[in-house]
PDB file of C-alpha atoms in Angstrom:
ATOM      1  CA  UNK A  17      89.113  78.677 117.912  1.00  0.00           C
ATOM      2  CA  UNK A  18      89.047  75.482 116.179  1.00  0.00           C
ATOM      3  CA  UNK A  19      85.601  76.781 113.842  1.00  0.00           C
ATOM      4  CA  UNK A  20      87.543  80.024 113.256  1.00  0.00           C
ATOM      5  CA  UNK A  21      90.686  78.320 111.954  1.00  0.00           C
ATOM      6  CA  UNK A  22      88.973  75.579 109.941  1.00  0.00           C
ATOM      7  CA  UNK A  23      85.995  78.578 108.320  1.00  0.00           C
ATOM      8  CA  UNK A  24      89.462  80.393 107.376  1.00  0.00           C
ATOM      9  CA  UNK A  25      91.007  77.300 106.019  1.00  0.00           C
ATOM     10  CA  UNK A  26      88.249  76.329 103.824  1.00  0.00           C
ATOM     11  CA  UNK A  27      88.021  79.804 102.384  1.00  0.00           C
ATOM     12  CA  UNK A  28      91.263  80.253 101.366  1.00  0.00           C
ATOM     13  CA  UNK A  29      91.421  76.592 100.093  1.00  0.00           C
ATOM     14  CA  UNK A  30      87.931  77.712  98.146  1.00  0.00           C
ATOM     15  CA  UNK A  31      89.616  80.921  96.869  1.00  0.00           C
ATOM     16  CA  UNK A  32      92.833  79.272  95.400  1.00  0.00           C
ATOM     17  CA  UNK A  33      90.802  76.894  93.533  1.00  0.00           C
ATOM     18  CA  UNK A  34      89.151  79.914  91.529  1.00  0.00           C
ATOM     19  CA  UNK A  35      91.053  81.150  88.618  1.00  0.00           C
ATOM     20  CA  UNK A  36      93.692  83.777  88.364  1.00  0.00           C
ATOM     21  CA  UNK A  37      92.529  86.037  85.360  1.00  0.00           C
ATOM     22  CA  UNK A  38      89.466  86.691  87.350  1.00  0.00           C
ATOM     23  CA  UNK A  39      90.683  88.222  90.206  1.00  0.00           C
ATOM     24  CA  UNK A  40      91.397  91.981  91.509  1.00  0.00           C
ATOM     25  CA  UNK A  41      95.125  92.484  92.662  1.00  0.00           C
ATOM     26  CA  UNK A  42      96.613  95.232  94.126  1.00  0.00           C
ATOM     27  CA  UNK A  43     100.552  95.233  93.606  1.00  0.00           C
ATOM     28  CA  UNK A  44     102.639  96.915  96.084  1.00  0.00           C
ATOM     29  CA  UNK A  45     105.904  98.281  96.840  1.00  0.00           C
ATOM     30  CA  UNK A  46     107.565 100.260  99.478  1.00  0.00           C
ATOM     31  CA  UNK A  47     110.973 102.445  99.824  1.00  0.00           C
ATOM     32  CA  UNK A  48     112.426 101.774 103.315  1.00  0.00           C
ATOM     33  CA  UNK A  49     115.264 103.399 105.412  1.00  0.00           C
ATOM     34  CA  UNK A  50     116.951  99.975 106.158  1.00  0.00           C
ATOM     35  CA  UNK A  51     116.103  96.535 106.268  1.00  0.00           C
ATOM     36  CA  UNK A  52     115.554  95.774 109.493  1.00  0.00           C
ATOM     37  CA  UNK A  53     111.942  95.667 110.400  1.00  0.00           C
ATOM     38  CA  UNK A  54     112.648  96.980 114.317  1.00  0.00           C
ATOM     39  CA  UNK A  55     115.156  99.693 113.655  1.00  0.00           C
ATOM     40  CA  UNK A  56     113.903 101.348 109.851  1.00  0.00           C
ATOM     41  CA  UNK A  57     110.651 103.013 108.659  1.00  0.00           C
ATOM     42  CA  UNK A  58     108.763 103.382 105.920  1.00  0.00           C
ATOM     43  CA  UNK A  59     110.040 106.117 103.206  1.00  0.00           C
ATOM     44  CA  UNK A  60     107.017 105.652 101.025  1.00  0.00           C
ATOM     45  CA  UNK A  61     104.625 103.266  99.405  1.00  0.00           C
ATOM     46  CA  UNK A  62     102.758 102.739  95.777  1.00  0.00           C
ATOM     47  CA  UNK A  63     100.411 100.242  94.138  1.00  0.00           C
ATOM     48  CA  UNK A  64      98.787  99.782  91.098  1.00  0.00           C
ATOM     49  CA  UNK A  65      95.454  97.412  90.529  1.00  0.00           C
ATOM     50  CA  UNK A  66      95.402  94.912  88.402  1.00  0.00           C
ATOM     51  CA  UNK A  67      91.407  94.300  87.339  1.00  0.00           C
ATOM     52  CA  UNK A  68      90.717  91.936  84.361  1.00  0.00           C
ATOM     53  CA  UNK A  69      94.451  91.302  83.292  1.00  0.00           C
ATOM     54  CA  UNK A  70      95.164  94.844  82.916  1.00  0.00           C
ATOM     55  CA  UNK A  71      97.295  97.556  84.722  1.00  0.00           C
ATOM     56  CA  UNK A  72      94.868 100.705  86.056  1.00  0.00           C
ATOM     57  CA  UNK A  73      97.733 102.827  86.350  1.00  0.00           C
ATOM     58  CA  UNK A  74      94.505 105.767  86.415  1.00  0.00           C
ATOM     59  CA  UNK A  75      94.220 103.935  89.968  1.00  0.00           C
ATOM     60  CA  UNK A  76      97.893 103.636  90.808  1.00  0.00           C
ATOM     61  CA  UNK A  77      98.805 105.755  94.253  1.00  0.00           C
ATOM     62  CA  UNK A  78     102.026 106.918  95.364  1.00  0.00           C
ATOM     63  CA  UNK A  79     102.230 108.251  99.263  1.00  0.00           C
ATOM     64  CA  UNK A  80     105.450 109.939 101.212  1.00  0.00           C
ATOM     65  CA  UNK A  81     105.170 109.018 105.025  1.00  0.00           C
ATOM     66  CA  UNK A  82     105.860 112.502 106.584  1.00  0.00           C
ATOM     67  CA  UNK A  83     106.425 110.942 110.127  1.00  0.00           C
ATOM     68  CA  UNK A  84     110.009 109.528 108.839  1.00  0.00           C
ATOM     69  CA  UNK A  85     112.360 110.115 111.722  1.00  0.00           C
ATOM     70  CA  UNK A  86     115.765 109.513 110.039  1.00  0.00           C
ATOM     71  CA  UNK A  87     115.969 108.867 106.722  1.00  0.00           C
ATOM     72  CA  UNK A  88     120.000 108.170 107.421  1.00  0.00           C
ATOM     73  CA  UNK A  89     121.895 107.197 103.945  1.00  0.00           C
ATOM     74  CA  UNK A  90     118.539 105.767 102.427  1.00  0.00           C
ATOM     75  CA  UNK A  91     117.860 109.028  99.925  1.00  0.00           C
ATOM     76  CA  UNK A  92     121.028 107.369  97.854  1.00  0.00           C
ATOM     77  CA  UNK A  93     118.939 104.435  97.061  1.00  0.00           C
ATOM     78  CA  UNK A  94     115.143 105.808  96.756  1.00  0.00           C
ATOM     79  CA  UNK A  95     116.058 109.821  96.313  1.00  0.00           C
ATOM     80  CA  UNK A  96     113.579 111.339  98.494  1.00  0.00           C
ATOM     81  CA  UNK A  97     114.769 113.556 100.823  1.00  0.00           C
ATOM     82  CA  UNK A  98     113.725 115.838 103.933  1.00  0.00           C
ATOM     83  CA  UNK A  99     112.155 118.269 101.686  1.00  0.00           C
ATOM     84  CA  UNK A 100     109.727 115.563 100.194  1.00  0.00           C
ATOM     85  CA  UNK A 101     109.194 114.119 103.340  1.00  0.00           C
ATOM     86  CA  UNK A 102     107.878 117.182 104.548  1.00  0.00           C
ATOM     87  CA  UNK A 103     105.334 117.472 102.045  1.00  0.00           C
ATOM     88  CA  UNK A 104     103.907 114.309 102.526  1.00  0.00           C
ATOM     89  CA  UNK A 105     100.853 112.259 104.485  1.00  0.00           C
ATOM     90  CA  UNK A 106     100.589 110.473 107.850  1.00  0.00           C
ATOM     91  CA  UNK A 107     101.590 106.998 107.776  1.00  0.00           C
ATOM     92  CA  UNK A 108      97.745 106.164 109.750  1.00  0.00           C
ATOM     93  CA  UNK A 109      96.431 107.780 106.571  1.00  0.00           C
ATOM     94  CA  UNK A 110      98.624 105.856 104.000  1.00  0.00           C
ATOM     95  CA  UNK A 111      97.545 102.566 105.875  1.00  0.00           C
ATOM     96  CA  UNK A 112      94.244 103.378 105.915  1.00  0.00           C
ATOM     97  CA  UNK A 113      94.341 104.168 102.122  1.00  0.00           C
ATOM     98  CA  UNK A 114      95.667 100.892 101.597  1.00  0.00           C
ATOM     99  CA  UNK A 115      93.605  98.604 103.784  1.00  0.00           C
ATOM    100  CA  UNK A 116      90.444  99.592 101.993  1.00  0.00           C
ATOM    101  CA  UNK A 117      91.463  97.263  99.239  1.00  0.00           C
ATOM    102  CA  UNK A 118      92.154  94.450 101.314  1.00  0.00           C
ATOM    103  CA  UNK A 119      89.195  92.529 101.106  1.00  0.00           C
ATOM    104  CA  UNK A 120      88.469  92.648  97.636  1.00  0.00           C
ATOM    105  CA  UNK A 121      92.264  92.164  96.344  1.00  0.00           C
ATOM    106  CA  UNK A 122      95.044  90.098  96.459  1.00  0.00           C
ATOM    107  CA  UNK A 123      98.023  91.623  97.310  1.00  0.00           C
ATOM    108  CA  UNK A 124     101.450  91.017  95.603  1.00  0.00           C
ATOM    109  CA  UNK A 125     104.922  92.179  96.295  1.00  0.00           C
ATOM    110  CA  UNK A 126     108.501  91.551  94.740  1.00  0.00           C
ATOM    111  CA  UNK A 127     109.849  89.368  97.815  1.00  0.00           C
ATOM    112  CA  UNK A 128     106.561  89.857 100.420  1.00  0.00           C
ATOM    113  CA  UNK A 129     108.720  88.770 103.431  1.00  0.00           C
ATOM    114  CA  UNK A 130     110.318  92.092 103.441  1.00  0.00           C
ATOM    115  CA  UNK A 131     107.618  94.440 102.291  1.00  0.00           C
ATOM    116  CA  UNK A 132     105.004  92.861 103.981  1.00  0.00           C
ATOM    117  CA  UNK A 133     107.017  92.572 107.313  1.00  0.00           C
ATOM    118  CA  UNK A 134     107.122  96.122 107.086  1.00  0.00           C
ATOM    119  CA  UNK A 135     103.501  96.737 106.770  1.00  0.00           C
ATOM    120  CA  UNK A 136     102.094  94.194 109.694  1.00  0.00           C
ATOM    121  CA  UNK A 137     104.467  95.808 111.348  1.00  0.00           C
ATOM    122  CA  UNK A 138     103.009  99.123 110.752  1.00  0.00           C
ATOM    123  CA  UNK A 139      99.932  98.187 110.883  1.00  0.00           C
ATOM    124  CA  UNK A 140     100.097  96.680 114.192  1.00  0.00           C
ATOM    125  CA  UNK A 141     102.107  99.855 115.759  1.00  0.00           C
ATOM    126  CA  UNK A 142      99.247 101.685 114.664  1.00  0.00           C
ATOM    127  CA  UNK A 143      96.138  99.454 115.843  1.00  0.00           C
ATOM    128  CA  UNK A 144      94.998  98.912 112.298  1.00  0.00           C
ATOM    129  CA  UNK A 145      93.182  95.760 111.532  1.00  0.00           C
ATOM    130  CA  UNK A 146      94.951  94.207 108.264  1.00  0.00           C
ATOM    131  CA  UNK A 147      94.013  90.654 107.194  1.00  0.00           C
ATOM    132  CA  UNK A 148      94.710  90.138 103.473  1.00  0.00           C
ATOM    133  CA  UNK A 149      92.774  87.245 102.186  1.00  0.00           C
ATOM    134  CA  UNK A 150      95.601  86.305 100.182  1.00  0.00           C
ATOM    135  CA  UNK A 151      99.541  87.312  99.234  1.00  0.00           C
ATOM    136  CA  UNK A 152     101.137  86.531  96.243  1.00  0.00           C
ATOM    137  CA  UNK A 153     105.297  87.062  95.989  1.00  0.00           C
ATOM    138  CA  UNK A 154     106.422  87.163  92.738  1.00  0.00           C
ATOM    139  CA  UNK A 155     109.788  86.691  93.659  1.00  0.00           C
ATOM    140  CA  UNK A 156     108.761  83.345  94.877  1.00  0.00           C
ATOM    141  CA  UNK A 157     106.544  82.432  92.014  1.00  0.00           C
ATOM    142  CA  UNK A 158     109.734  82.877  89.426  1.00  0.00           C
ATOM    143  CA  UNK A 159     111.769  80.707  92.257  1.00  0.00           C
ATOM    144  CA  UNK A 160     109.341  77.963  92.157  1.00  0.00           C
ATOM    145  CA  UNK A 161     108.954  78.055  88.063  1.00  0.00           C
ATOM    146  CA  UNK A 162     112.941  78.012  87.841  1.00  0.00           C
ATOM    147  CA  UNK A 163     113.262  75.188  90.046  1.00  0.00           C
ATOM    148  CA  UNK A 164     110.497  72.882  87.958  1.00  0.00           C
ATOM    149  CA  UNK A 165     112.640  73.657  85.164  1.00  0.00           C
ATOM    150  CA  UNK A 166     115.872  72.465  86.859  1.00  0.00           C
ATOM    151  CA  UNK A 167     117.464  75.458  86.755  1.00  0.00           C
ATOM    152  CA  UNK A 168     120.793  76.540  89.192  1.00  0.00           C
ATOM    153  CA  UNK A 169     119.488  80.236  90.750  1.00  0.00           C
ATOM    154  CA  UNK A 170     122.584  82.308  91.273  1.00  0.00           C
ATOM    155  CA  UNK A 171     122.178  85.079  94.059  1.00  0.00           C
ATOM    156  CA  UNK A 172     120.848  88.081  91.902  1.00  0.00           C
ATOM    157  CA  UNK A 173     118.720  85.719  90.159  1.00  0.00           C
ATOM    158  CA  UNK A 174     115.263  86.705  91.321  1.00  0.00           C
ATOM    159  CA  UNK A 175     115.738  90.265  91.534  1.00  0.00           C
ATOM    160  CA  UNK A 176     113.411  92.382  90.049  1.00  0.00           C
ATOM    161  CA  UNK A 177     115.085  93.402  86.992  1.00  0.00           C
ATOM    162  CA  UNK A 178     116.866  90.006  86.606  1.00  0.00           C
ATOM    163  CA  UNK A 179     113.112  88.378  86.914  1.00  0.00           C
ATOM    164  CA  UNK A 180     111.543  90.902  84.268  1.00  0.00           C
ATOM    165  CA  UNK A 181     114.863  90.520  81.995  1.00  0.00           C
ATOM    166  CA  UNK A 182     113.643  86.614  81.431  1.00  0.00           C
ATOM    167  CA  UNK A 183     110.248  87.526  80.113  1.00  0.00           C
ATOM    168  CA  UNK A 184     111.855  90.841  77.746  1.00  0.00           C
ATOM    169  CA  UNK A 185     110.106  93.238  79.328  1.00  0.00           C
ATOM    170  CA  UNK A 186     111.501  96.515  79.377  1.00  0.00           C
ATOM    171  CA  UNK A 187     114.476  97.864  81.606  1.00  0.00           C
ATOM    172  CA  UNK A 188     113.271 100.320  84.386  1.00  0.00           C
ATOM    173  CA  UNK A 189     115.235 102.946  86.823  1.00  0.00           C
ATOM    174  CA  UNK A 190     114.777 101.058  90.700  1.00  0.00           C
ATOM    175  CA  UNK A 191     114.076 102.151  93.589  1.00  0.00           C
ATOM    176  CA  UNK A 192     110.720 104.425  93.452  1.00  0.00           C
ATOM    177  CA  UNK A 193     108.404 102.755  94.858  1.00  0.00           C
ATOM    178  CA  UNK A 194     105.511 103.452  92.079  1.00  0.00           C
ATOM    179  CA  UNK A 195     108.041 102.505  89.008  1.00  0.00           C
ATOM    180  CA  UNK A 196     108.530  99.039  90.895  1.00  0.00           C
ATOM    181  CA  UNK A 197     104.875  98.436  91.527  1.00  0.00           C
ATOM    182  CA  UNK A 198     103.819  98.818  88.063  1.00  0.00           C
ATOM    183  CA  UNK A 199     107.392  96.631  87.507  1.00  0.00           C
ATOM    184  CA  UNK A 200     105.949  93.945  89.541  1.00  0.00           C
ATOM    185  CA  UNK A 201     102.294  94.382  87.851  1.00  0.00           C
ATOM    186  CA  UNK A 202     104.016  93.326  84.718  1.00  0.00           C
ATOM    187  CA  UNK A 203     106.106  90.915  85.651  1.00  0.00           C
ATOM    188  CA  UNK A 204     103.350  89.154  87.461  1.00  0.00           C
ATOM    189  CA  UNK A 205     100.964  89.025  84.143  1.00  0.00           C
ATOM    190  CA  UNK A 206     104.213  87.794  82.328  1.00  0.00           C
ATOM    191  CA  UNK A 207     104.204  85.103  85.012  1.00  0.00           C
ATOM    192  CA  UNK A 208     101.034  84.212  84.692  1.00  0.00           C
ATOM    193  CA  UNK A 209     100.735  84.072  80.855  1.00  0.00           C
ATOM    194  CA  UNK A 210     103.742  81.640  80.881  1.00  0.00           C
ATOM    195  CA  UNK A 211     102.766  79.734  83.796  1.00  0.00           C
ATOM    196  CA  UNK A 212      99.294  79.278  82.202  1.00  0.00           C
ATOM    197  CA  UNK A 213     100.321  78.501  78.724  1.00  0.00           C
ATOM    198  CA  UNK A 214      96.875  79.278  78.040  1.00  0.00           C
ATOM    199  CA  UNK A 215      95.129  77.167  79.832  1.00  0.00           C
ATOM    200  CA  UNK A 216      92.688  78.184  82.851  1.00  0.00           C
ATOM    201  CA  UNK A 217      95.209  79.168  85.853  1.00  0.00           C
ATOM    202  CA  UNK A 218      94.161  78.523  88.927  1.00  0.00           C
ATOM    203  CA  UNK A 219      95.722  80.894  91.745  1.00  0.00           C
ATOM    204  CA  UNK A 220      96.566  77.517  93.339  1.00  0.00           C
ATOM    205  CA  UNK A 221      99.071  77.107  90.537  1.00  0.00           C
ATOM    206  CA  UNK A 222     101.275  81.185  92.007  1.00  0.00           C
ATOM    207  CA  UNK A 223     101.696  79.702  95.466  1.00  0.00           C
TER     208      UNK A 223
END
């Protein structure tokens, strides 16, 4: 237990030290029919790659989860409804899609306690073996870089669109999950390249 731990320590300690621009990522986001891990499912999830600093949105994926068994008041926020729902793919497949990029990728959400709650969740429900070898939240990589520069974060702060706002990228319509992937993607390489400030980032330096 003690080998396992300290081989998986050592790793990840060996992995942070390498630097950012060289590394695969694969940016996701999901549209749920609640918040509350126990009670609401999955609507759908998206990602994009991010491979040498760019955005292979010829790689991005978008998935409905067809076994959705109440999508309540949720279609206000994301818009798909039963019809779409219908039309769409297992959630086993969807995972399965998506875990075949775990161990060559990072994965990064816009705030990863909720998304990726949702997914080990999931995951484990559906006796899927999911061990990411790292996850990056951009959420908390713009809370960390506002608090080194002493700055007061109000409540809506570190949303996504307040987040991309501070780096002028462009507005975009929320809540679809493929839009806000690629949303993230951006704002994550705007992160980086002001984090960096051209210099050599290390991935030590997003945590």
């Amino acid at each position: 237990m003690v080998k396992r731990w300290l081989g998986r320590y050592l790793s990840k300690k060996k992995l942070l030290a390498t630097s950012a621009a060289s590394q695969r990522y694969i940016v996701i986001d999901l549209e749920l029919t609640g918040l509350d891990v126990k009670q609401h499912e999955i609507v759908s999830v998206a990602w994009v790659l991010i491979e040498q600093q760019c955005i292979k949105l010829s790689q991005a994926a978008h998935y409905i989860n067809k076994d959705v068994q109440q999508l309540e008041q949720s279609p206000v926020f994301h818009g798909i409804a039963q019809q779409d729902i219908i039309t769409g793919q297992s959630l086993d497949v969807i995972l399965t899609k998506l875990r075949d990029y775990f161990d060559d990728a990072i994965l990064v959400f816009h705030n990863a306690s909720l998304d990726w709650g949702f997914l080990k969740h999931a995951f484990k429900a559906k006796g899927i073996s999911a061990k990411p070898k790292l996850i990056l939240d951009a959420f908390l990589i713009e809370k960390k870089r506002l608090h080194h520069q002493g700055q007061e974060i109000a409540l809506d702060d570190l949303t996504l669109a307040a987040c991309r706002a501070r780096y002028q990228l462009p507005d975009y319509h929320n809540h679809h999950a493929l839009t806000d992937a690629t949303a993230t993607a951006e704002l994550l390489l705007a992160q980086c390249y002001q984090i960096g400030q051209g210099k050599n980032l290390k991935l030590v330096d997003l945590i």
